[in-house]
PDB file of C-alpha atoms in Angstrom:
ATOM      1  CA  UNK N   1     100.885  39.488 -10.460  1.00 43.00           C
ATOM      2  CA  UNK N   2      99.256  38.597 -13.728  1.00 44.00           C
ATOM      3  CA  UNK N   3      97.767  35.589 -12.133  1.00 44.00           C
ATOM      4  CA  UNK N   4      96.222  37.557  -9.254  1.00 46.00           C
ATOM      5  CA  UNK N   5      94.583  40.045 -11.720  1.00 45.00           C
ATOM      6  CA  UNK N   6      92.999  37.023 -13.520  1.00 48.00           C
ATOM      7  CA  UNK N   7      91.602  35.730 -10.252  1.00 43.00           C
ATOM      8  CA  UNK N   8      90.062  39.187  -9.550  1.00 47.00           C
ATOM      9  CA  UNK N   9      88.481  39.356 -12.972  1.00 50.00           C
ATOM     10  CA  UNK N  10      86.925  35.857 -12.635  1.00 51.00           C
ATOM     11  CA  UNK N  11      85.580  36.906  -9.092  1.00 47.00           C
ATOM     12  CA  UNK N  12      83.943  40.076 -10.568  1.00 54.00           C
ATOM     13  CA  UNK N  13      82.529  37.956 -13.479  1.00 51.00           C
ATOM     14  CA  UNK N  14      81.067  35.426 -10.986  1.00 51.00           C
ATOM     15  CA  UNK N  15      79.617  38.128  -8.756  1.00 45.00           C
ATOM     16  CA  UNK N  16      77.902  39.792 -11.712  1.00 50.00           C
ATOM     17  CA  UNK N  17      76.428  36.419 -12.768  1.00 43.00           C
ATOM     18  CA  UNK N  18      75.072  35.809  -9.288  1.00 41.00           C
ATOM     19  CA  UNK N  19      73.494  39.266  -9.421  1.00 43.00           C
ATOM     20  CA  UNK N  20      71.909  38.521 -12.760  1.00 41.00           C
ATOM     21  CA  UNK N  21      70.518  35.154 -11.498  1.00 38.00           C
ATOM     22  CA  UNK N  22      69.181  36.745  -8.304  1.00 38.00           C
ATOM     23  CA  UNK N  23      67.394  39.531 -10.476  1.00 30.00           C
ATOM     24  CA  UNK N  24      66.019  36.850 -12.891  1.00 31.00           C
ATOM     25  CA  UNK N  25      64.637  34.961  -9.831  1.00 33.00           C
ATOM     26  CA  UNK N  26      62.891  38.092  -8.477  1.00 32.00           C
ATOM     27  CA  UNK N  27      61.370  38.811 -11.873  1.00 32.00           C
ATOM     28  CA  UNK N  28      60.169  35.260 -12.294  1.00 32.00           C
ATOM     29  CA  UNK N  29      62.213  34.472 -15.173  1.00 30.00           C
ATOM     30  CA  UNK N  30      64.170  31.502 -13.804  1.00 31.00           C
ATOM     31  CA  UNK N  31      61.988  29.519 -11.560  1.00 34.00           C
ATOM     32  CA  UNK N  32      59.538  27.375 -13.509  1.00 39.00           C
ATOM     33  CA  UNK N  33      56.870  27.818 -10.870  1.00 41.00           C
ATOM     34  CA  UNK N  34      57.139  31.553 -10.686  1.00 39.00           C
ATOM     35  CA  UNK N  35      54.498  32.065 -13.251  1.00 42.00           C
ATOM     36  CA  UNK N  36      51.921  29.900 -11.482  1.00 49.00           C
ATOM     37  CA  UNK N  37      52.123  31.341  -8.123  1.00 65.00           C
ATOM     38  CA  UNK N  38      49.048  31.623  -6.000  1.00 73.00           C
ATOM     39  CA  UNK N  39      47.549  35.014  -5.544  1.00 85.00           C
ATOM     40  CA  UNK N  40      45.369  35.958  -2.605  1.00 89.00           C
ATOM     41  CA  UNK N  41      42.547  38.729  -2.520  1.00 93.00           C
ATOM     42  CA  UNK N  42      41.049  39.871   0.639  1.00 94.00           C
ATOM     43  CA  UNK N  43      37.263  40.652   0.971  1.00 95.00           C
ATOM     44  CA  UNK N  44      34.325  40.559   3.358  1.00 95.00           C
ATOM     45  CA  UNK N  45      31.789  37.800   3.941  1.00 95.00           C
ATOM     46  CA  UNK N  46      28.215  38.797   3.804  1.00 95.00           C
ATOM     47  CA  UNK N  47      24.904  36.839   4.556  1.00 95.00           C
ATOM     48  CA  UNK N  48      22.854  35.478   1.760  1.00 90.00           C
ATOM     49  CA  UNK N  49      19.969  37.939   2.767  1.00 94.00           C
ATOM     50  CA  UNK N  50      20.152  40.835   4.957  1.00 95.00           C
ATOM     51  CA  UNK N  51      16.954  42.741   4.997  1.00 96.00           C
ATOM     52  CA  UNK N  52      15.806  45.945   7.064  1.00 97.00           C
ATOM     53  CA  UNK N  53      12.121  45.874   7.513  1.00 97.00           C
ATOM     54  CA  UNK N  54       9.743  48.688   7.954  1.00 96.00           C
ATOM     55  CA  UNK N  55       5.842  48.932   8.337  1.00 95.00           C
ATOM     56  CA  UNK N  56       3.384  49.693   5.599  1.00 93.00           C
ATOM     57  CA  UNK N  57       1.190  52.071   7.627  1.00 92.00           C
ATOM     58  CA  UNK N  58       1.758  54.268  10.620  1.00 94.00           C
ATOM     59  CA  UNK N  59       0.329  52.954  13.858  1.00 94.00           C
ATOM     60  CA  UNK N  60       0.857  51.747  17.541  1.00 95.00           C
ATOM     61  CA  UNK N  61       2.561  48.364  18.136  1.00 96.00           C
ATOM     62  CA  UNK N  62       0.119  46.211  19.867  1.00 95.00           C
ATOM     63  CA  UNK N  63       2.036  42.906  20.143  1.00 95.00           C
ATOM     64  CA  UNK N  64       5.342  41.442  19.673  1.00 96.00           C
ATOM     65  CA  UNK N  65       5.411  37.948  18.193  1.00 96.00           C
ATOM     66  CA  UNK N  66       9.293  37.328  18.273  1.00 96.00           C
ATOM     67  CA  UNK N  67      12.219  38.126  20.400  1.00 96.00           C
ATOM     68  CA  UNK N  68      15.727  39.314  19.423  1.00 95.00           C
ATOM     69  CA  UNK N  69      17.844  36.379  18.227  1.00 94.00           C
ATOM     70  CA  UNK N  70      14.852  34.202  17.221  1.00 95.00           C
ATOM     71  CA  UNK N  71      14.873  32.306  14.058  1.00 95.00           C
ATOM     72  CA  UNK N  72      11.677  32.808  12.004  1.00 96.00           C
ATOM     73  CA  UNK N  73      10.073  31.316   8.863  1.00 96.00           C
ATOM     74  CA  UNK N  74       8.825  33.159   5.853  1.00 95.00           C
ATOM     75  CA  UNK N  75       5.432  34.566   6.509  1.00 95.00           C
ATOM     76  CA  UNK N  76       5.784  34.360  10.078  1.00 97.00           C
ATOM     77  CA  UNK N  77       4.455  37.359  11.948  1.00 97.00           C
ATOM     78  CA  UNK N  78       7.005  39.638  13.596  1.00 97.00           C
ATOM     79  CA  UNK N  79       4.823  42.258  15.344  1.00 96.00           C
ATOM     80  CA  UNK N  80       1.273  43.616  14.814  1.00 96.00           C
ATOM     81  CA  UNK N  81      -0.144  47.081  15.146  1.00 96.00           C
ATOM     82  CA  UNK N  82      -3.356  48.140  16.825  1.00 94.00           C
ATOM     83  CA  UNK N  83      -6.062  46.783  14.292  1.00 92.00           C
ATOM     84  CA  UNK N  84      -9.228  47.702  16.255  1.00 92.00           C
ATOM     85  CA  UNK N  85     -10.241  50.452  13.810  1.00 91.00           C
ATOM     86  CA  UNK N  86      -9.499  48.192  10.891  1.00 90.00           C
ATOM     87  CA  UNK N  87     -11.552  45.343  12.479  1.00 92.00           C
ATOM     88  CA  UNK N  88     -14.546  47.668  12.788  1.00 93.00           C
ATOM     89  CA  UNK N  89     -14.275  48.923   9.234  1.00 93.00           C
ATOM     90  CA  UNK N  90     -14.009  45.365   7.954  1.00 93.00           C
ATOM     91  CA  UNK N  91     -17.110  44.372   9.818  1.00 94.00           C
ATOM     92  CA  UNK N  92     -18.963  47.381   8.506  1.00 95.00           C
ATOM     93  CA  UNK N  93     -18.028  46.584   4.817  1.00 95.00           C
ATOM     94  CA  UNK N  94     -19.155  43.071   5.373  1.00 94.00           C
ATOM     95  CA  UNK N  95     -22.647  44.128   6.648  1.00 95.00           C
ATOM     96  CA  UNK N  96     -22.980  46.423   3.692  1.00 94.00           C
ATOM     97  CA  UNK N  97     -22.078  43.734   1.271  1.00 94.00           C
ATOM     98  CA  UNK N  98     -24.590  41.272   2.891  1.00 95.00           C
ATOM     99  CA  UNK N  99     -27.500  43.608   2.687  1.00 94.00           C
ATOM    100  CA  UNK N 100     -29.306  42.527  -0.388  1.00 93.00           C
ATOM    101  CA  UNK N 101     -32.793  43.454   0.555  1.00 94.00           C
ATOM    102  CA  UNK N 102     -33.101  46.258  -2.059  1.00 93.00           C
ATOM    103  CA  UNK N 103     -31.526  44.073  -4.735  1.00 93.00           C
ATOM    104  CA  UNK N 104     -33.919  41.291  -3.996  1.00 94.00           C
ATOM    105  CA  UNK N 105     -36.930  43.702  -4.005  1.00 96.00           C
ATOM    106  CA  UNK N 106     -35.867  45.216  -7.289  1.00 94.00           C
ATOM    107  CA  UNK N 107     -35.424  41.726  -9.028  1.00 94.00           C
ATOM    108  CA  UNK N 108     -38.947  40.722  -7.798  1.00 95.00           C
ATOM    109  CA  UNK N 109     -40.403  44.046  -9.155  1.00 94.00           C
ATOM    110  CA  UNK N 110     -38.641  43.523 -12.343  1.00 93.00           C
ATOM    111  CA  UNK N 111     -40.250  39.973 -12.825  1.00 95.00           C
ATOM    112  CA  UNK N 112     -43.659  41.202 -12.045  1.00 95.00           C
ATOM    113  CA  UNK N 113     -43.345  44.092 -14.511  1.00 93.00           C
ATOM    114  CA  UNK N 114     -42.033  41.717 -17.236  1.00 94.00           C
ATOM    115  CA  UNK N 115     -45.244  39.618 -16.705  1.00 94.00           C
ATOM    116  CA  UNK N 116     -47.454  42.880 -16.762  1.00 93.00           C
ATOM    117  CA  UNK N 117     -45.744  44.077 -19.943  1.00 93.00           C
ATOM    118  CA  UNK N 118     -46.317  40.654 -21.576  1.00 93.00           C
ATOM    119  CA  UNK N 119     -49.944  40.596 -20.742  1.00 90.00           C
ATOM    120  CA  UNK N 120     -50.541  44.253 -21.783  1.00 91.00           C
ATOM    121  CA  UNK N 121     -48.946  43.712 -25.120  1.00 92.00           C
ATOM    122  CA  UNK N 122     -51.059  40.720 -25.738  1.00 89.00           C
ATOM    123  CA  UNK N 123     -54.329  42.636 -24.814  1.00 90.00           C
ATOM    124  CA  UNK N 124     -53.463  45.624 -26.707  1.00 86.00           C
ATOM    125  CA  UNK N 125     -52.620  43.789 -29.858  1.00 88.00           C
ATOM    126  CA  UNK N 126     -55.501  41.355 -29.675  1.00 88.00           C
ATOM    127  CA  UNK N 127     -58.636  42.859 -27.796  1.00 83.00           C
ATOM    128  CA  UNK N 128     -57.471  46.542 -27.483  1.00 82.00           C
ATOM    129  CA  UNK N 129     -58.569  46.739 -23.881  1.00 85.00           C
ATOM    130  CA  UNK N 130     -55.331  48.241 -22.894  1.00 86.00           C
ATOM    131  CA  UNK N 131     -54.316  51.701 -24.388  1.00 89.00           C
ATOM    132  CA  UNK N 132     -51.205  52.394 -25.971  1.00 90.00           C
ATOM    133  CA  UNK N 133     -50.233  55.011 -23.294  1.00 92.00           C
ATOM    134  CA  UNK N 134     -50.722  52.274 -20.383  1.00 91.00           C
ATOM    135  CA  UNK N 135     -48.545  49.916 -22.375  1.00 90.00           C
ATOM    136  CA  UNK N 136     -45.765  52.458 -22.897  1.00 93.00           C
ATOM    137  CA  UNK N 137     -45.893  53.461 -19.222  1.00 93.00           C
ATOM    138  CA  UNK N 138     -45.356  49.845 -18.150  1.00 91.00           C
ATOM    139  CA  UNK N 139     -42.444  49.470 -20.480  1.00 92.00           C
ATOM    140  CA  UNK N 140     -40.780  52.579 -19.172  1.00 95.00           C
ATOM    141  CA  UNK N 141     -41.302  51.288 -15.618  1.00 94.00           C
ATOM    142  CA  UNK N 142     -39.795  48.010 -16.631  1.00 93.00           C
ATOM    143  CA  UNK N 143     -36.675  49.662 -18.212  1.00 94.00           C
ATOM    144  CA  UNK N 144     -36.271  51.867 -15.150  1.00 95.00           C
ATOM    145  CA  UNK N 145     -36.454  48.879 -12.831  1.00 94.00           C
ATOM    146  CA  UNK N 146     -34.042  46.926 -15.011  1.00 94.00           C
ATOM    147  CA  UNK N 147     -31.554  49.957 -14.832  1.00 95.00           C
ATOM    148  CA  UNK N 148     -31.874  50.026 -11.172  1.00 94.00           C
ATOM    149  CA  UNK N 149     -31.210  46.338 -10.821  1.00 93.00           C
ATOM    150  CA  UNK N 150     -27.986  46.787 -12.848  1.00 94.00           C
ATOM    151  CA  UNK N 151     -26.905  49.676 -10.703  1.00 95.00           C
ATOM    152  CA  UNK N 152     -27.438  47.444  -7.568  1.00 94.00           C
ATOM    153  CA  UNK N 153     -25.362  44.592  -9.133  1.00 94.00           C
ATOM    154  CA  UNK N 154     -22.502  46.960  -9.915  1.00 96.00           C
ATOM    155  CA  UNK N 155     -22.752  48.435  -6.309  1.00 95.00           C
ATOM    156  CA  UNK N 156     -22.265  44.923  -4.947  1.00 95.00           C
ATOM    157  CA  UNK N 157     -19.270  44.428  -6.927  1.00 95.00           C
ATOM    158  CA  UNK N 158     -17.946  47.678  -5.685  1.00 96.00           C
ATOM    159  CA  UNK N 159     -18.759  46.676  -2.044  1.00 95.00           C
ATOM    160  CA  UNK N 160     -16.943  43.448  -2.506  1.00 96.00           C
ATOM    161  CA  UNK N 161     -13.893  45.307  -3.666  1.00 96.00           C
ATOM    162  CA  UNK N 162     -14.156  47.787  -0.737  1.00 95.00           C
ATOM    163  CA  UNK N 163     -14.299  44.769   1.651  1.00 95.00           C
ATOM    164  CA  UNK N 164     -11.185  43.306   0.069  1.00 95.00           C
ATOM    165  CA  UNK N 165      -9.415  46.652   0.538  1.00 94.00           C
ATOM    166  CA  UNK N 166     -10.498  46.666   4.172  1.00 93.00           C
ATOM    167  CA  UNK N 167      -9.180  43.138   4.608  1.00 93.00           C
ATOM    168  CA  UNK N 168      -5.920  44.152   3.006  1.00 94.00           C
ATOM    169  CA  UNK N 169      -5.428  47.102   5.339  1.00 92.00           C
ATOM    170  CA  UNK N 170      -6.033  44.829   8.225  1.00 92.00           C
ATOM    171  CA  UNK N 171      -3.416  42.479   7.003  1.00 93.00           C
ATOM    172  CA  UNK N 172      -0.968  45.297   6.410  1.00 93.00           C
ATOM    173  CA  UNK N 173      -1.074  46.014  10.072  1.00 94.00           C
ATOM    174  CA  UNK N 174       0.942  42.766  10.663  1.00 95.00           C
ATOM    175  CA  UNK N 175       4.606  42.864   9.744  1.00 96.00           C
ATOM    176  CA  UNK N 176       5.501  39.456   8.498  1.00 96.00           C
ATOM    177  CA  UNK N 177       9.035  38.031   7.621  1.00 96.00           C
ATOM    178  CA  UNK N 178       9.706  38.042   3.934  1.00 96.00           C
ATOM    179  CA  UNK N 179      12.328  35.261   4.225  1.00 95.00           C
ATOM    180  CA  UNK N 180      13.392  32.695   6.714  1.00 95.00           C
ATOM    181  CA  UNK N 181      16.297  33.926   8.889  1.00 94.00           C
ATOM    182  CA  UNK N 182      17.176  35.213  12.340  1.00 95.00           C
ATOM    183  CA  UNK N 183      15.986  38.544  13.927  1.00 97.00           C
ATOM    184  CA  UNK N 184      19.210  40.320  14.626  1.00 95.00           C
ATOM    185  CA  UNK N 185      17.651  43.859  15.366  1.00 96.00           C
ATOM    186  CA  UNK N 186      14.286  44.739  17.071  1.00 96.00           C
ATOM    187  CA  UNK N 187      14.041  48.504  17.450  1.00 95.00           C
ATOM    188  CA  UNK N 188      10.236  48.584  18.640  1.00 94.00           C
ATOM    189  CA  UNK N 189       8.406  47.777  21.770  1.00 94.00           C
ATOM    190  CA  UNK N 190       4.749  47.274  22.517  1.00 94.00           C
ATOM    191  CA  UNK N 191       2.961  50.588  22.783  1.00 94.00           C
ATOM    192  CA  UNK N 192       5.460  52.479  20.696  1.00 95.00           C
ATOM    193  CA  UNK N 193       4.728  54.324  17.487  1.00 95.00           C
ATOM    194  CA  UNK N 194       5.778  52.694  14.183  1.00 95.00           C
ATOM    195  CA  UNK N 195       5.992  54.695  11.014  1.00 95.00           C
ATOM    196  CA  UNK N 196       6.763  53.754   7.349  1.00 95.00           C
ATOM    197  CA  UNK N 197      10.334  54.267   6.344  1.00 93.00           C
ATOM    198  CA  UNK N 198      11.812  53.550   9.809  1.00 94.00           C
ATOM    199  CA  UNK N 199      14.081  50.622   9.888  1.00 95.00           C
ATOM    200  CA  UNK N 200      12.606  48.570  12.760  1.00 96.00           C
ATOM    201  CA  UNK N 201      13.593  44.949  12.161  1.00 97.00           C
ATOM    202  CA  UNK N 202      16.657  43.452  10.768  1.00 97.00           C
ATOM    203  CA  UNK N 203      16.333  39.830   9.338  1.00 97.00           C
ATOM    204  CA  UNK N 204      19.388  37.913   8.314  1.00 96.00           C
ATOM    205  CA  UNK N 205      19.579  34.570   6.375  1.00 94.00           C
ATOM    206  CA  UNK N 206      22.991  33.123   6.733  1.00 91.00           C
ATOM    207  CA  UNK N 207      22.368  29.584   5.400  1.00 92.00           C
ATOM    208  CA  UNK N 208      24.576  30.584   2.604  1.00 92.00           C
ATOM    209  CA  UNK N 209      27.245  33.262   2.748  1.00 94.00           C
ATOM    210  CA  UNK N 210      28.835  35.559  -0.015  1.00 95.00           C
ATOM    211  CA  UNK N 211      32.235  36.600  -0.252  1.00 95.00           C
ATOM    212  CA  UNK N 212      32.521  40.042  -1.966  1.00 95.00           C
ATOM    213  CA  UNK N 213      35.947  40.754  -3.144  1.00 95.00           C
ATOM    214  CA  UNK N 214      37.877  42.982  -5.628  1.00 95.00           C
ATOM    215  CA  UNK N 215      40.454  41.301  -7.661  1.00 93.00           C
ATOM    216  CA  UNK N 216      42.920  42.346 -10.461  1.00 92.00           C
ATOM    217  CA  UNK N 217      41.997  42.409 -14.058  1.00 92.00           C
ATOM    218  CA  UNK N 218      44.270  39.392 -14.803  1.00 90.00           C
ATOM    219  CA  UNK N 219      42.675  37.228 -12.154  1.00 91.00           C
ATOM    220  CA  UNK N 220      39.205  38.185 -13.292  1.00 91.00           C
ATOM    221  CA  UNK N 221      39.890  36.943 -16.715  1.00 91.00           C
ATOM    222  CA  UNK N 222      40.376  33.440 -15.194  1.00 90.00           C
ATOM    223  CA  UNK N 223      36.875  33.431 -13.505  1.00 91.00           C
ATOM    224  CA  UNK N 224      33.404  33.064 -14.651  1.00 91.00           C
ATOM    225  CA  UNK N 225      30.004  32.429 -13.081  1.00 92.00           C
ATOM    226  CA  UNK N 226      29.844  28.859 -11.727  1.00 92.00           C
ATOM    227  CA  UNK N 227      33.675  28.345 -11.470  1.00 92.00           C
ATOM    228  CA  UNK N 228      34.869  26.575  -8.224  1.00 93.00           C
ATOM    229  CA  UNK N 229      37.279  28.486  -6.091  1.00 92.00           C
ATOM    230  CA  UNK N 230      39.008  28.194  -2.659  1.00 90.00           C
ATOM    231  CA  UNK N 231      38.365  30.459   0.175  1.00 93.00           C
ATOM    232  CA  UNK N 232      40.290  30.875   3.392  1.00 92.00           C
ATOM    233  CA  UNK N 233      38.431  32.524   6.407  1.00 93.00           C
ATOM    234  CA  UNK N 234      40.164  34.580   8.872  1.00 90.00           C
ATOM    235  CA  UNK N 235      38.419  32.878  11.697  1.00 86.00           C
ATOM    236  CA  UNK N 236      40.061  30.373  14.035  1.00 80.00           C
ATOM    237  CA  UNK N 237      36.629  28.577  14.514  1.00 80.00           C
ATOM    238  CA  UNK N 238      36.646  27.675  10.876  1.00 85.00           C
ATOM    239  CA  UNK N 239      40.120  26.533   9.941  1.00 83.00           C
ATOM    240  CA  UNK N 240      41.241  25.222   6.549  1.00 84.00           C
ATOM    241  CA  UNK N 241      40.093  26.023   3.060  1.00 89.00           C
ATOM    242  CA  UNK N 242      36.383  26.584   2.250  1.00 90.00           C
ATOM    243  CA  UNK N 243      34.894  25.477  -1.233  1.00 91.00           C
ATOM    244  CA  UNK N 244      33.091  28.355  -2.905  1.00 92.00           C
ATOM    245  CA  UNK N 245      31.554  28.856  -6.316  1.00 94.00           C
ATOM    246  CA  UNK N 246      31.599  32.200  -8.235  1.00 95.00           C
ATOM    247  CA  UNK N 247      28.189  33.694  -8.705  1.00 94.00           C
ATOM    248  CA  UNK N 248      29.131  37.049 -10.167  1.00 95.00           C
ATOM    249  CA  UNK N 249      31.995  38.673 -12.048  1.00 95.00           C
ATOM    250  CA  UNK N 250      31.519  42.422 -12.661  1.00 94.00           C
ATOM    251  CA  UNK N 251      31.543  43.176 -16.467  1.00 94.00           C
ATOM    252  CA  UNK N 252      33.047  46.537 -15.817  1.00 93.00           C
ATOM    253  CA  UNK N 253      36.281  47.655 -13.978  1.00 93.00           C
ATOM    254  CA  UNK N 254      36.206  50.056 -11.221  1.00 91.00           C
ATOM    255  CA  UNK N 255      37.710  53.301 -12.456  1.00 91.00           C
ATOM    256  CA  UNK N 256      39.095  54.346  -9.030  1.00 92.00           C
ATOM    257  CA  UNK N 257      40.952  51.118  -8.109  1.00 91.00           C
ATOM    258  CA  UNK N 258      41.230  49.395 -11.558  1.00 92.00           C
ATOM    259  CA  UNK N 259      39.823  46.276  -9.866  1.00 94.00           C
ATOM    260  CA  UNK N 260      36.905  43.858 -10.706  1.00 95.00           C
ATOM    261  CA  UNK N 261      34.211  42.975  -8.229  1.00 95.00           C
ATOM    262  CA  UNK N 262      33.697  39.253  -7.676  1.00 95.00           C
ATOM    263  CA  UNK N 263      31.082  37.429  -5.514  1.00 96.00           C
ATOM    264  CA  UNK N 264      31.425  33.977  -4.190  1.00 95.00           C
ATOM    265  CA  UNK N 265      28.921  31.727  -2.754  1.00 95.00           C
ATOM    266  CA  UNK N 266      29.933  29.717   0.329  1.00 94.00           C
ATOM    267  CA  UNK N 267      27.589  27.161   1.792  1.00 92.00           C
ATOM    268  CA  UNK N 268      26.850  27.754   5.513  1.00 91.00           C
ATOM    269  CA  UNK N 269      24.248  25.063   6.372  1.00 88.00           C
ATOM    270  CA  UNK N 270      25.916  24.333   9.737  1.00 86.00           C
ATOM    271  CA  UNK N 271      26.166  28.148  10.524  1.00 87.00           C
ATOM    272  CA  UNK N 272      29.833  27.990  11.487  1.00 89.00           C
ATOM    273  CA  UNK N 273      30.640  31.079   9.435  1.00 91.00           C
ATOM    274  CA  UNK N 274      29.808  34.423  10.921  1.00 90.00           C
ATOM    275  CA  UNK N 275      28.971  37.078   8.205  1.00 92.00           C
ATOM    276  CA  UNK N 276      31.443  40.136   8.583  1.00 92.00           C
ATOM    277  CA  UNK N 277      34.442  38.127   8.890  1.00 93.00           C
ATOM    278  CA  UNK N 278      37.407  38.592   6.531  1.00 94.00           C
ATOM    279  CA  UNK N 279      38.209  36.022   3.914  1.00 94.00           C
ATOM    280  CA  UNK N 280      40.929  35.349   1.322  1.00 92.00           C
ATOM    281  CA  UNK N 281      40.235  34.242  -2.238  1.00 93.00           C
ATOM    282  CA  UNK N 282      43.205  32.010  -3.252  1.00 88.00           C
ATOM    283  CA  UNK N 283      43.748  31.723  -7.033  1.00 87.00           C
ATOM    284  CA  UNK N 284      46.559  29.644  -8.687  1.00 79.00           C
ATOM    285  CA  UNK N 285      48.348  30.566 -11.820  1.00 68.00           C
ATOM    286  CA  UNK N 286      47.970  34.319 -11.226  1.00 64.00           C
ATOM    287  CA  UNK N 287      51.362  36.153 -11.037  1.00 57.00           C
TER     288      UNK N 287
END
C-alpha cells in the first residue's frame, strides 16, 4: 500500500514537471531558438510613382496623343487642347514686338537733334548768331526725344515679356507626362471639356515598387534607412523571397495602433510585380 502511494506521488511530480516544461516552451524560456524567431508583417505594395494629372487651363480637348496602357517618356505629350486662340494671340504679340518703325524714327530724330544742339551751342558761344531761346528750345526737344526713346525701349521689353506669356499659355494647353510610366487611366476624349482640378489621366511608374507596412516598435528598433530586408509577395507569379531595402522608418508611433510605418524599396525592372499585391516583411530575431 505504501509502495502504491509512492508511485502515485512520483507520477504527480512527473506530470507537474511536464506541465512546467510545456509552459516554458510556450513562453520561449527553454528553446534556445525561441528568442530569435522570425516575425512577419503584412503590407501593400505600391508603385514608385502614381500621379493623377489634370490640365492647367480649361478648354476643349483637340487631340489625344496616347492610348490607355501605353508607356510614355517624361515630357511626352498626352493630349492637347484647342490652341487656335492662343496661336492667334501669339502671332499678334510677335507682330507688335517686331514693329520697330517708331523706335527707329525716334532714334534718328534724337541723333539729328544732338548734332543741331552741338552746332547751336558752338554758334551761340562763338558768333552769337543763335539766340539763347533757340538753343534752349533745341535742348528741350532733345530731352523729350531722348525720353520718348527710353519709353519705346521699355515698351519693347514689355512686349517681349507679353510674347513669352502668350507662348507659355500656348504650351500650357498641352498636357505632358511629368515622369516616364504607363497610362493606366484616360478619362477624356476628343471634343470633351477639360477643366483644372479634374483627375483626367493616371500615370504609374512601376520600375521600382514600395512596400508600405506597419510593424511593432520592437521590430522598428532593428531597422534603419538603407538596411536590407526580405520580402515575400502573395503572388504566385513571383515566388520566393525578394530582396528589398528600407527607405523610410517613421520617427513617430501611430497612436491608434501603436505601430511604426516602414517603407521598403523593391526593384521591379522586369515588371513582374504588380502594385496592389500584399506582401510580408520577414524579420529574424524579433519575438
